[in-house]
PDB file of C-alpha atoms in Angstrom:
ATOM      1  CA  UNK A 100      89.967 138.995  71.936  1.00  0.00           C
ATOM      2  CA  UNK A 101      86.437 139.685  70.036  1.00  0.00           C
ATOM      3  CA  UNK A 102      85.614 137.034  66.983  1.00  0.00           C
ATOM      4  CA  UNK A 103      88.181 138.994  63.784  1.00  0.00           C
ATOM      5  CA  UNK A 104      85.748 137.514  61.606  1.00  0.00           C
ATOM      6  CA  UNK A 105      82.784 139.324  62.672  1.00  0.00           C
ATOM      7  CA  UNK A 106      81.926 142.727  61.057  1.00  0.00           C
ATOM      8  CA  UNK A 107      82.086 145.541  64.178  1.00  0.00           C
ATOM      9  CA  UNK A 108      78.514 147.592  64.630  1.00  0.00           C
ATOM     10  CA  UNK A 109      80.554 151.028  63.755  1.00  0.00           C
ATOM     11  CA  UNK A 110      81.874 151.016  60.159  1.00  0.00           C
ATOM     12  CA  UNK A 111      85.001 152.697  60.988  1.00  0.00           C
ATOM     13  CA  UNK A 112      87.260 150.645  63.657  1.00  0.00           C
ATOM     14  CA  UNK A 113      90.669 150.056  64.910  1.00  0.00           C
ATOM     15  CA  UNK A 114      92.017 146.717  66.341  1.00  0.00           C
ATOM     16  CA  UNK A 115      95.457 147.110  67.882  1.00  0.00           C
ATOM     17  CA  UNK A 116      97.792 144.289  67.330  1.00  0.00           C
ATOM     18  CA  UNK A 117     100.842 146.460  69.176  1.00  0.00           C
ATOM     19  CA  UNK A 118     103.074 148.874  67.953  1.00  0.00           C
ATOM     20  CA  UNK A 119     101.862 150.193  64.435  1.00  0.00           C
ATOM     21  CA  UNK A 120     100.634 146.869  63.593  1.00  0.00           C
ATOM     22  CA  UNK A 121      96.066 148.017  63.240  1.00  0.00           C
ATOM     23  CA  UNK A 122      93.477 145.911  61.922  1.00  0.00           C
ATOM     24  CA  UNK A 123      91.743 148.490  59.995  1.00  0.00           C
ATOM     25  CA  UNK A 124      88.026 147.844  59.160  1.00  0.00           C
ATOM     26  CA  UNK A 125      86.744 150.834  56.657  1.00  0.00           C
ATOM     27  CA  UNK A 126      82.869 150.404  55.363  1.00  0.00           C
ATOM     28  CA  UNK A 127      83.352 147.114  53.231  1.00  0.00           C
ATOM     29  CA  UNK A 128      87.184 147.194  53.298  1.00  0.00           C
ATOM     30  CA  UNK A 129      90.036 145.207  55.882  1.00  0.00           C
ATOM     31  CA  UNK A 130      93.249 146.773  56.074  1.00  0.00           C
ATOM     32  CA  UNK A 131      96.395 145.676  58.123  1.00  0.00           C
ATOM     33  CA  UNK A 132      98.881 148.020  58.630  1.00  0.00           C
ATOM     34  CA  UNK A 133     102.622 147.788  59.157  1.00  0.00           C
ATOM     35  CA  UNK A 134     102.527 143.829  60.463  1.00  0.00           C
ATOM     36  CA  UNK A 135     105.080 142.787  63.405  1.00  0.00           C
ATOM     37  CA  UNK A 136     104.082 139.525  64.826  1.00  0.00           C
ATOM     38  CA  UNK A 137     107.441 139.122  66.606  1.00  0.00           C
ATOM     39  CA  UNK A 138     106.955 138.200  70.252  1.00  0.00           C
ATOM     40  CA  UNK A 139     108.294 139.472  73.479  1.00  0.00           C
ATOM     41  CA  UNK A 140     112.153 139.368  73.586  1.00  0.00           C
ATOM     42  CA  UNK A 141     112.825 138.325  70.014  1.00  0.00           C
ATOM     43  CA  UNK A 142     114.574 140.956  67.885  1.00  0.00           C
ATOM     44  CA  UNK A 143     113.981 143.389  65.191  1.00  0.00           C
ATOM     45  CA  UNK A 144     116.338 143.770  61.937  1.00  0.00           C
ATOM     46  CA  UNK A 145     116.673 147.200  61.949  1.00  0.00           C
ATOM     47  CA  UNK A 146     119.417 147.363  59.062  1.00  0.00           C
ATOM     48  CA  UNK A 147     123.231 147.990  59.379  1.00  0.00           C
ATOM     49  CA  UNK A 148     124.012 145.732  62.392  1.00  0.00           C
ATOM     50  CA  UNK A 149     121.496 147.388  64.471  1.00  0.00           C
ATOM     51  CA  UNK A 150     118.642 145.206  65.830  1.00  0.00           C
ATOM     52  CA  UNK A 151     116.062 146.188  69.021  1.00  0.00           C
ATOM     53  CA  UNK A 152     114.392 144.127  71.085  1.00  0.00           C
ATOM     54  CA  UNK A 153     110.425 143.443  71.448  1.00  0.00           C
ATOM     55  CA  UNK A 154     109.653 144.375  74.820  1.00  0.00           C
ATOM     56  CA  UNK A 155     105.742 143.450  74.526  1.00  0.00           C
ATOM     57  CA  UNK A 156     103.415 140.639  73.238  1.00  0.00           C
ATOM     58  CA  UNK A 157     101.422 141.494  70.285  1.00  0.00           C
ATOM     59  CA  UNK A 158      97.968 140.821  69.973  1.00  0.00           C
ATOM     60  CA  UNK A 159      97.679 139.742  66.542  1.00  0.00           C
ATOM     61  CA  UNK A 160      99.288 136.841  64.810  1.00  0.00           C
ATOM     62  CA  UNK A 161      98.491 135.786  61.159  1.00  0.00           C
ATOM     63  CA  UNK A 162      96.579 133.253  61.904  1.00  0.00           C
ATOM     64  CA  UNK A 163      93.803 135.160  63.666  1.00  0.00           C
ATOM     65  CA  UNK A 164      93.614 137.719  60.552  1.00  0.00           C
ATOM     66  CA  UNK A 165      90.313 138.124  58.311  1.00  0.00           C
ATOM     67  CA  UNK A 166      90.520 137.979  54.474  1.00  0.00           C
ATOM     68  CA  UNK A 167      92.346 141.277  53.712  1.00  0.00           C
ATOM     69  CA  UNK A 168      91.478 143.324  51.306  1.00  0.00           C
ATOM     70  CA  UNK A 169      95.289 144.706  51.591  1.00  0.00           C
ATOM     71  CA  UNK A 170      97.896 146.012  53.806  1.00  0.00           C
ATOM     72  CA  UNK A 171      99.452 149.247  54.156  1.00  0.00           C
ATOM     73  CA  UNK A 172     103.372 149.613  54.707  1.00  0.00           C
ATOM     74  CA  UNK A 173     104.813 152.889  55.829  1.00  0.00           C
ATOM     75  CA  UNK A 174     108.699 151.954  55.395  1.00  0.00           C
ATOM     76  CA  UNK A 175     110.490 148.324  55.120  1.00  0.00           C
ATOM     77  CA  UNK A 176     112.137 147.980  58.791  1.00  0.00           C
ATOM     78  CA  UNK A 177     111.878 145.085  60.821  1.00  0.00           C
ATOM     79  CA  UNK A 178     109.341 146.311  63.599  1.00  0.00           C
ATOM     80  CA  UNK A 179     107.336 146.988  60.831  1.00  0.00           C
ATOM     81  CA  UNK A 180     107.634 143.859  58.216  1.00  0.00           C
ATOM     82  CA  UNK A 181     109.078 141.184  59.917  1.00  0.00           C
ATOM     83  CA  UNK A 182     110.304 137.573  59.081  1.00  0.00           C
ATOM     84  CA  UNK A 183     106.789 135.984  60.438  1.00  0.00           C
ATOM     85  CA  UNK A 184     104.753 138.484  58.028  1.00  0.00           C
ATOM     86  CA  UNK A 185     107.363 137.351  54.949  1.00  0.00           C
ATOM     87  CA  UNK A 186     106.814 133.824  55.686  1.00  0.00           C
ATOM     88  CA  UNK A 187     103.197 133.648  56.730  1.00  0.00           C
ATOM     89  CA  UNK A 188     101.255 136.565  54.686  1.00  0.00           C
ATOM     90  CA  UNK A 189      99.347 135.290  51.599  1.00  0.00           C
ATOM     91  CA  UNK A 190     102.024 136.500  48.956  1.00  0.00           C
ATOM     92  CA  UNK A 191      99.203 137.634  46.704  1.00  0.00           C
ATOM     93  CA  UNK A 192      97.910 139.988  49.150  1.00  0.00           C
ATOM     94  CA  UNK A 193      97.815 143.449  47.562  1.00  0.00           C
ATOM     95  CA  UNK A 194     100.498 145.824  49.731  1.00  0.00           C
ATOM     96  CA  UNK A 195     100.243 149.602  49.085  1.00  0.00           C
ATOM     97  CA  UNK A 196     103.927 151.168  50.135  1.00  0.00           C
ATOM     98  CA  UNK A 197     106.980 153.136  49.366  1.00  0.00           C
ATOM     99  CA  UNK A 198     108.724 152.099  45.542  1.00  0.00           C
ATOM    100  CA  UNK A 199     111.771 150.840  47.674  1.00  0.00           C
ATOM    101  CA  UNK A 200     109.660 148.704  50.058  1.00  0.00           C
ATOM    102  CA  UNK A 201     107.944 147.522  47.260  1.00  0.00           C
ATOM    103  CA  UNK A 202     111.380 146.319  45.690  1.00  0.00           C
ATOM    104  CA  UNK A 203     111.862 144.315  48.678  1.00  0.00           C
ATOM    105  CA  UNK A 204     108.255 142.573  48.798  1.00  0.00           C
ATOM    106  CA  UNK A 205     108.674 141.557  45.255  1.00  0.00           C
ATOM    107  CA  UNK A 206     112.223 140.197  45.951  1.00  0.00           C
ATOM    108  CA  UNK A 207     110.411 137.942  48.943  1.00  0.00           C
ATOM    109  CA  UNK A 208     107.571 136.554  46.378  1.00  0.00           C
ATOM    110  CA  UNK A 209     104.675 139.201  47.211  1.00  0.00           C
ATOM    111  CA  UNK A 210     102.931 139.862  43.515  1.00  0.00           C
ATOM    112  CA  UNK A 211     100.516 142.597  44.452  1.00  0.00           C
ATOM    113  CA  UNK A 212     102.726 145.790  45.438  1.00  0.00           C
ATOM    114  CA  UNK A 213     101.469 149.213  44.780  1.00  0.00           C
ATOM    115  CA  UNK A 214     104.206 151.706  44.940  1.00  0.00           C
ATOM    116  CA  UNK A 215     103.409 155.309  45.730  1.00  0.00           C
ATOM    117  CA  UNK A 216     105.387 158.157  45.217  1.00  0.00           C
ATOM    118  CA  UNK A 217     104.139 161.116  47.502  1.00  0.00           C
ATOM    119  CA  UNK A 218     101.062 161.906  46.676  1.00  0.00           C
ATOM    120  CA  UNK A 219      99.879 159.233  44.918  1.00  0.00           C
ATOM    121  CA  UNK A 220      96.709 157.493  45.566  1.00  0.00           C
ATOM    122  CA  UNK A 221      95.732 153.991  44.906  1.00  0.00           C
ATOM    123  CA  UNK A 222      91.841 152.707  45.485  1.00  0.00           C
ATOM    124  CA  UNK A 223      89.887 149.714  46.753  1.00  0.00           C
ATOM    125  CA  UNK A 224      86.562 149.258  45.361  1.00  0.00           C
ATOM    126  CA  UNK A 225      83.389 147.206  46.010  1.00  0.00           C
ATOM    127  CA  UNK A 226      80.254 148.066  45.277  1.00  0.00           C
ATOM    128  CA  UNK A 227      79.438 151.621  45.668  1.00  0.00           C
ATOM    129  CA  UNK A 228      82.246 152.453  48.242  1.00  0.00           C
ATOM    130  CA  UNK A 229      85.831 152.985  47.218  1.00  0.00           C
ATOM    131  CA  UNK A 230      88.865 153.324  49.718  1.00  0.00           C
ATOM    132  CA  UNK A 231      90.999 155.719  48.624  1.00  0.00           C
ATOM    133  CA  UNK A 232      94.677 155.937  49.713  1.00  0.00           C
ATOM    134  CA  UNK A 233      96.990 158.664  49.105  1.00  0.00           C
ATOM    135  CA  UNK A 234     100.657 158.443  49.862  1.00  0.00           C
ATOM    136  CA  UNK A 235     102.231 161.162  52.203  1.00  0.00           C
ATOM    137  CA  UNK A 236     105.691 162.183  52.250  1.00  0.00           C
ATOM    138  CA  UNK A 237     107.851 161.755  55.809  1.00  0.00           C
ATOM    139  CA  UNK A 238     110.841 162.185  57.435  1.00  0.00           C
ATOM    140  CA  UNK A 239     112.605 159.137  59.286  1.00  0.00           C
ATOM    141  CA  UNK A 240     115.743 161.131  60.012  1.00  0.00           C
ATOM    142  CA  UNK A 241     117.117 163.944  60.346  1.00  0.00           C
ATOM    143  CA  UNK A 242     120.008 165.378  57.876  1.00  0.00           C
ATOM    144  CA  UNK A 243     122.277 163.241  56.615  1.00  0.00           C
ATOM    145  CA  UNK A 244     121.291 160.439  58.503  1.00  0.00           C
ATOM    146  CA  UNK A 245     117.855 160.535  55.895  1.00  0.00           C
ATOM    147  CA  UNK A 246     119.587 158.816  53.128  1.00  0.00           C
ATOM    148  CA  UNK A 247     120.667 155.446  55.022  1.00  0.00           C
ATOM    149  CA  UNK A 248     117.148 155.287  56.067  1.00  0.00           C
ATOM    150  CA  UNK A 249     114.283 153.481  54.533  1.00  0.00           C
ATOM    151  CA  UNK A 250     111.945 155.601  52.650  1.00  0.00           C
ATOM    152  CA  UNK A 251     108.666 156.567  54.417  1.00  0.00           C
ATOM    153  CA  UNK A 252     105.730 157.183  53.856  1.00  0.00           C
ATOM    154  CA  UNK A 253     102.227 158.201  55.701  1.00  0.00           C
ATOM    155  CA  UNK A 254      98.801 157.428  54.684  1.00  0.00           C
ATOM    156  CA  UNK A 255      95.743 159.506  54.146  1.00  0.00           C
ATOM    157  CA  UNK A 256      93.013 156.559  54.289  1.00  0.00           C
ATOM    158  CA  UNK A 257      89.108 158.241  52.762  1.00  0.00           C
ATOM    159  CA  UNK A 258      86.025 156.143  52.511  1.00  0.00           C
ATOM    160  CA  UNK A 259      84.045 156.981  49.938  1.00  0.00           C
ATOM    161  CA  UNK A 260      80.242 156.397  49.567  1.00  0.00           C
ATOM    162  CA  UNK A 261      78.635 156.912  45.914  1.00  0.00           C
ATOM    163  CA  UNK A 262      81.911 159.093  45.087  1.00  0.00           C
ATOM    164  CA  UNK A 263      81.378 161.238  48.600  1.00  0.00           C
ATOM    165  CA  UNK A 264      83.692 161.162  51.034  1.00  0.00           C
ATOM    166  CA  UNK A 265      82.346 160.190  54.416  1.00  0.00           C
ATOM    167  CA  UNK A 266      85.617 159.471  56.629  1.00  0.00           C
ATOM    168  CA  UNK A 267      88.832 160.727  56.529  1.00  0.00           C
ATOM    169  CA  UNK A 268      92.304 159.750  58.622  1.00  0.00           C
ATOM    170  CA  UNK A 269      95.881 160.224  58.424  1.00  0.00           C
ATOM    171  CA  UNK A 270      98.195 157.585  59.743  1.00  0.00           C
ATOM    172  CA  UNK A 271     101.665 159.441  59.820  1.00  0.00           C
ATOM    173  CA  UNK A 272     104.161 156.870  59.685  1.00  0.00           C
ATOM    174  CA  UNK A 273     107.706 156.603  61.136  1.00  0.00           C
ATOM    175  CA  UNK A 274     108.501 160.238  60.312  1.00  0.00           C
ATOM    176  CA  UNK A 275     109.699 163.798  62.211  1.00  0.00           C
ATOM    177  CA  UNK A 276     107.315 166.578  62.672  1.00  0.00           C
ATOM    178  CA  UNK A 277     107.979 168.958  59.379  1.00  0.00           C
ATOM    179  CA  UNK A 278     105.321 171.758  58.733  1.00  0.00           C
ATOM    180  CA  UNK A 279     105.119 170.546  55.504  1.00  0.00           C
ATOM    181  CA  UNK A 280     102.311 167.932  57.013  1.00  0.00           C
ATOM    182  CA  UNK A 281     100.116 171.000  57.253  1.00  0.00           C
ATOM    183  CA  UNK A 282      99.860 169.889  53.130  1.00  0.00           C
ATOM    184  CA  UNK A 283      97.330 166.767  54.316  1.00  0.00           C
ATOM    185  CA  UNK A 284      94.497 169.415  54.959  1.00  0.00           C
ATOM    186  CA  UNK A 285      95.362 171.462  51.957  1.00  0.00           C
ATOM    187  CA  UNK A 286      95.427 168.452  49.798  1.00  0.00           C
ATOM    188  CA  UNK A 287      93.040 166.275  51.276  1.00  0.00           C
ATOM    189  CA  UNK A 288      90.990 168.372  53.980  1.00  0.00           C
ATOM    190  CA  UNK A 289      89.716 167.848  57.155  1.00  0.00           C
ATOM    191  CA  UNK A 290      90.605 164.922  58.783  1.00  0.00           C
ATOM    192  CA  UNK A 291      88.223 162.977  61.291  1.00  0.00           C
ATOM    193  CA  UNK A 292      91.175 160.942  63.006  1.00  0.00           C
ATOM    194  CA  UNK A 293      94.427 161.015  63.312  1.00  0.00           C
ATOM    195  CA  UNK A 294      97.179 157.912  64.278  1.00  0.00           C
ATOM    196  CA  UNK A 295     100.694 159.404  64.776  1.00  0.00           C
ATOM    197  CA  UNK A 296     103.797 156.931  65.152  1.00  0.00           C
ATOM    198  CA  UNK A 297     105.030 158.092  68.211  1.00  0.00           C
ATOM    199  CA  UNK A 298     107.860 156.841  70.837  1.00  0.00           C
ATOM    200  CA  UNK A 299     110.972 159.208  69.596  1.00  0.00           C
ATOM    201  CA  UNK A 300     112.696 156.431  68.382  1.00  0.00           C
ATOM    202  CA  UNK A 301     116.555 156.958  68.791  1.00  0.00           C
ATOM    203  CA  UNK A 302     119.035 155.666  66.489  1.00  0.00           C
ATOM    204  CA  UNK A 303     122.783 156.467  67.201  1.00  0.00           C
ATOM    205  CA  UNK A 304     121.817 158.825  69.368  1.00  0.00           C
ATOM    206  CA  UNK A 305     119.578 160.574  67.054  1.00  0.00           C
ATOM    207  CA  UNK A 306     115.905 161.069  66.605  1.00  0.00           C
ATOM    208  CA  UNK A 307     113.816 159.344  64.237  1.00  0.00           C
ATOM    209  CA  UNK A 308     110.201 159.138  65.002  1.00  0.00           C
ATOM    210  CA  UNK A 309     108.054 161.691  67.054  1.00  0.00           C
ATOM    211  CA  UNK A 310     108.505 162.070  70.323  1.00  0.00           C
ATOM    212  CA  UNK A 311     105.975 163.523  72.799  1.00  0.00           C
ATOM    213  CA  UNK A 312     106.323 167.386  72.145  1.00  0.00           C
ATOM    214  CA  UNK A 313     106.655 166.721  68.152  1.00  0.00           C
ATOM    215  CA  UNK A 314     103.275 164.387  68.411  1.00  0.00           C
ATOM    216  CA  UNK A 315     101.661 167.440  69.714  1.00  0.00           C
ATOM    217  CA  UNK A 316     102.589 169.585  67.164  1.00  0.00           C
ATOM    218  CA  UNK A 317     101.464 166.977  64.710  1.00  0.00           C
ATOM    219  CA  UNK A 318      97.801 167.355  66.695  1.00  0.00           C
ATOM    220  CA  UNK A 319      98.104 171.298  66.751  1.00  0.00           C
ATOM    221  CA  UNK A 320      98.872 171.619  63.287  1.00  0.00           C
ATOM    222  CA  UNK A 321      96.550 169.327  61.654  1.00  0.00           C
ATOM    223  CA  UNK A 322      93.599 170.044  64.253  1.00  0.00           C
ATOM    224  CA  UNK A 323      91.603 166.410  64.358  1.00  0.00           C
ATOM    225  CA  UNK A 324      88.445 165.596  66.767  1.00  0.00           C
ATOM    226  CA  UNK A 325      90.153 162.378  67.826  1.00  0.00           C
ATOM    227  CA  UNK A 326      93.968 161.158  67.867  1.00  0.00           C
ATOM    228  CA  UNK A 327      94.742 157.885  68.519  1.00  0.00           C
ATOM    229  CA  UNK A 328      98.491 157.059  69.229  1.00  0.00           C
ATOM    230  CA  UNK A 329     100.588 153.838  68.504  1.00  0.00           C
ATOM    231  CA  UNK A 330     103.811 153.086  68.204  1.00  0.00           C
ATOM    232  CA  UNK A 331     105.078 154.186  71.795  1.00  0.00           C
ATOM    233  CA  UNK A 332     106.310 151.124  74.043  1.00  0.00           C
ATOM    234  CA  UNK A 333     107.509 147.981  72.315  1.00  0.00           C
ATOM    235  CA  UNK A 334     110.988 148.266  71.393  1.00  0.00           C
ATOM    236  CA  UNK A 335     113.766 149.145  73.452  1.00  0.00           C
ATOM    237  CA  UNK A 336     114.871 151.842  71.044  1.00  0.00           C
ATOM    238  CA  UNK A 337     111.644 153.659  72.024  1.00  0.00           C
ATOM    239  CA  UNK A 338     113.024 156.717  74.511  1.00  0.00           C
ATOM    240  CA  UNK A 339     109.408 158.843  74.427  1.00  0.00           C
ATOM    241  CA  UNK A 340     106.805 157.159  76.872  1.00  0.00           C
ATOM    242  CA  UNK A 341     102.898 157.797  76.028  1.00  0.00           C
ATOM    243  CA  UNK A 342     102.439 159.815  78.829  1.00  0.00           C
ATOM    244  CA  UNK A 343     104.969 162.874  77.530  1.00  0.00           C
ATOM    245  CA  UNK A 344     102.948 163.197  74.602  1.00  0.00           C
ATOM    246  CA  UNK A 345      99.097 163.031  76.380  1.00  0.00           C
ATOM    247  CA  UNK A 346     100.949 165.595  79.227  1.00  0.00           C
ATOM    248  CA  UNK A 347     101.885 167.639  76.069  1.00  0.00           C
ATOM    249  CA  UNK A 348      98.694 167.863  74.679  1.00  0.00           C
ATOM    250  CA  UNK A 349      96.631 168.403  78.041  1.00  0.00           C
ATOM    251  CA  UNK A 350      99.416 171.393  78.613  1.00  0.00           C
ATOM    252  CA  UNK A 351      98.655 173.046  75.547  1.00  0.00           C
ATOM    253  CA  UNK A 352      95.111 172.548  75.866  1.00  0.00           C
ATOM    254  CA  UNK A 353      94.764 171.115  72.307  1.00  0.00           C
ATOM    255  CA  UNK A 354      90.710 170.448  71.092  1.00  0.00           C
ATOM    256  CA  UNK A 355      90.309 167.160  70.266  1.00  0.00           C
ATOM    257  CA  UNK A 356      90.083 163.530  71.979  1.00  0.00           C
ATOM    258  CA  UNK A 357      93.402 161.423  72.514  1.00  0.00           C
ATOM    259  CA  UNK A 358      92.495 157.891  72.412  1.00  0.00           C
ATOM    260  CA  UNK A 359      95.080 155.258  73.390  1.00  0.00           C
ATOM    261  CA  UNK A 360      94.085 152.087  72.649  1.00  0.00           C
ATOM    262  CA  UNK A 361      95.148 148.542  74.101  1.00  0.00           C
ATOM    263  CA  UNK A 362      96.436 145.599  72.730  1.00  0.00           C
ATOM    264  CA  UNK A 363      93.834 143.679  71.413  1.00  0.00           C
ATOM    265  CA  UNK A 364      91.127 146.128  71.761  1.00  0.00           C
ATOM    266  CA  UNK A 365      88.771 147.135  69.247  1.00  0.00           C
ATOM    267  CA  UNK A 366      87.747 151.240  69.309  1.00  0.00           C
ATOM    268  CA  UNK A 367      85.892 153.691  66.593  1.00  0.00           C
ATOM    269  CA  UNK A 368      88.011 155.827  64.535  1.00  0.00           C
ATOM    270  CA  UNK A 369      84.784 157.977  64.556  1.00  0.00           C
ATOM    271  CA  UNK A 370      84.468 161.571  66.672  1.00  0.00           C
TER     272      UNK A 370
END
């Protein structure tokens, strides 16, 4: 793996630690998102009894991190904070996430929690670029099933140079495809990536994360030059391969790039 602590040539990258675990670098900033540093065949807490296990090795483990600016926390489940990020994360590390994941980091000793209600935005500044992020509703289950689920939320992540926005992506979160996403251009406008949480998760039987077909209508609705999936392969609850959604997408004939990246590797969030 490439040097963490060296600043990439393209000012908007992606590492990929596995899962929805990124290394985010953004102009000045460092984001992590979502960190799972469990290894291969150790299990996720997935609340009420249930637990999945890690099928793959991730590529990033705190100790190979940057200084972080923050990290970014779509919902409090254990393939998304686990014990290894409680236990070895700098506790004063500012974490932008749901109010009830919030609740949760505070209970473990974290000090810096932002909690956004949909909608919200909170902002990193240095300089004369600010990070803006804006909290986007989701849905990690369908019906009743919704309300013994974490809550969840998706990101819209904008760079901003001199108060102009030059970059703009959406990181969805663990949610289901609802139309109501279509609110991300209206709000925010156009977006220049896109990283959907993918894998159709199932959970007593049930759906709770895109699958294939609903990851395309995510990219048909929202319309970005480049979509870059995660969250597809590394738990045994995942029943949605990659390939169903990439075939989905090619079928349709949807504009854009779809741009899987590796463990480990490094790519531009760019067009």
């Amino acid at each position: 793996m490439a040097d963490l602590e060296r600043r990439p040539v393209d000012d908007v990258t992606m590492t990929f630690g596995g899962n929805a675990t990124m290394l985010l670098r953004i102009g000045a900033f460092t984001l992590l998102t979502d960190p799972n540093f469990l290894h291969r065949g150790q299990r996720a807490h997935l609340g009420y009894g249930l637990r999945s296990k890690r099928l793959t090795e991730p590529a990033l483990q705190p100790t190979q991190l940057p200084e972080l600016d923050g990290i970014l926390l779509s919902h409090m489940h254990g393939d998304h904070w686990d014990r290894i990020a409680t236990k070895q994360l700098a506790k004063e590390t500012p974490v932008v996430t749901t109010p009830e994941a919030a609740a949760c980091l505070a209970d473990r000793g974290f000090t810096a929690t932002a909690d956004l209600r949909p909608w919200e935005t909170h902002a990193f500044t240095r300089g004369g670029q600010t990070l803006r992020v804006t909290s986007v509703p989701g849905v990690h289950g369908p019906g009743p099933l919704a309300r013994v689920l974490p809550q969840v939320m998706g990101s819209v992540l904008e760079l901003l140079r001199d108060g102009e926005v030059s970059w703009r992506g959406y990181i969805s979160g663990d949610t289901l495809y609802r139309p109501f996403l279509g609110e991300v251009l209206e709000r925010c406008g156009p977006l220049d990536v896109v990283v959907p949480h993918l894998g159709g998760t199932k959970v007593l039987g049930l759906t709770v994360t895109m699958d294939g077909r609903q990851g395309a209508d995510l990219v048909e609705l929202l319309k970005p030059p480049v979509t870059v999936p995660v969250h597809y392969d590394d738990y045994g609850v995942f029943a949605s391969p990659l390939g169903e959604f990439v075939a989905e997408v090619a079928r349709r004939e949807l504009p854009g790039t779809v741009r899987p990246a590796h463990r480990g590797e490094t790519i531009s969030l760019r067009a």
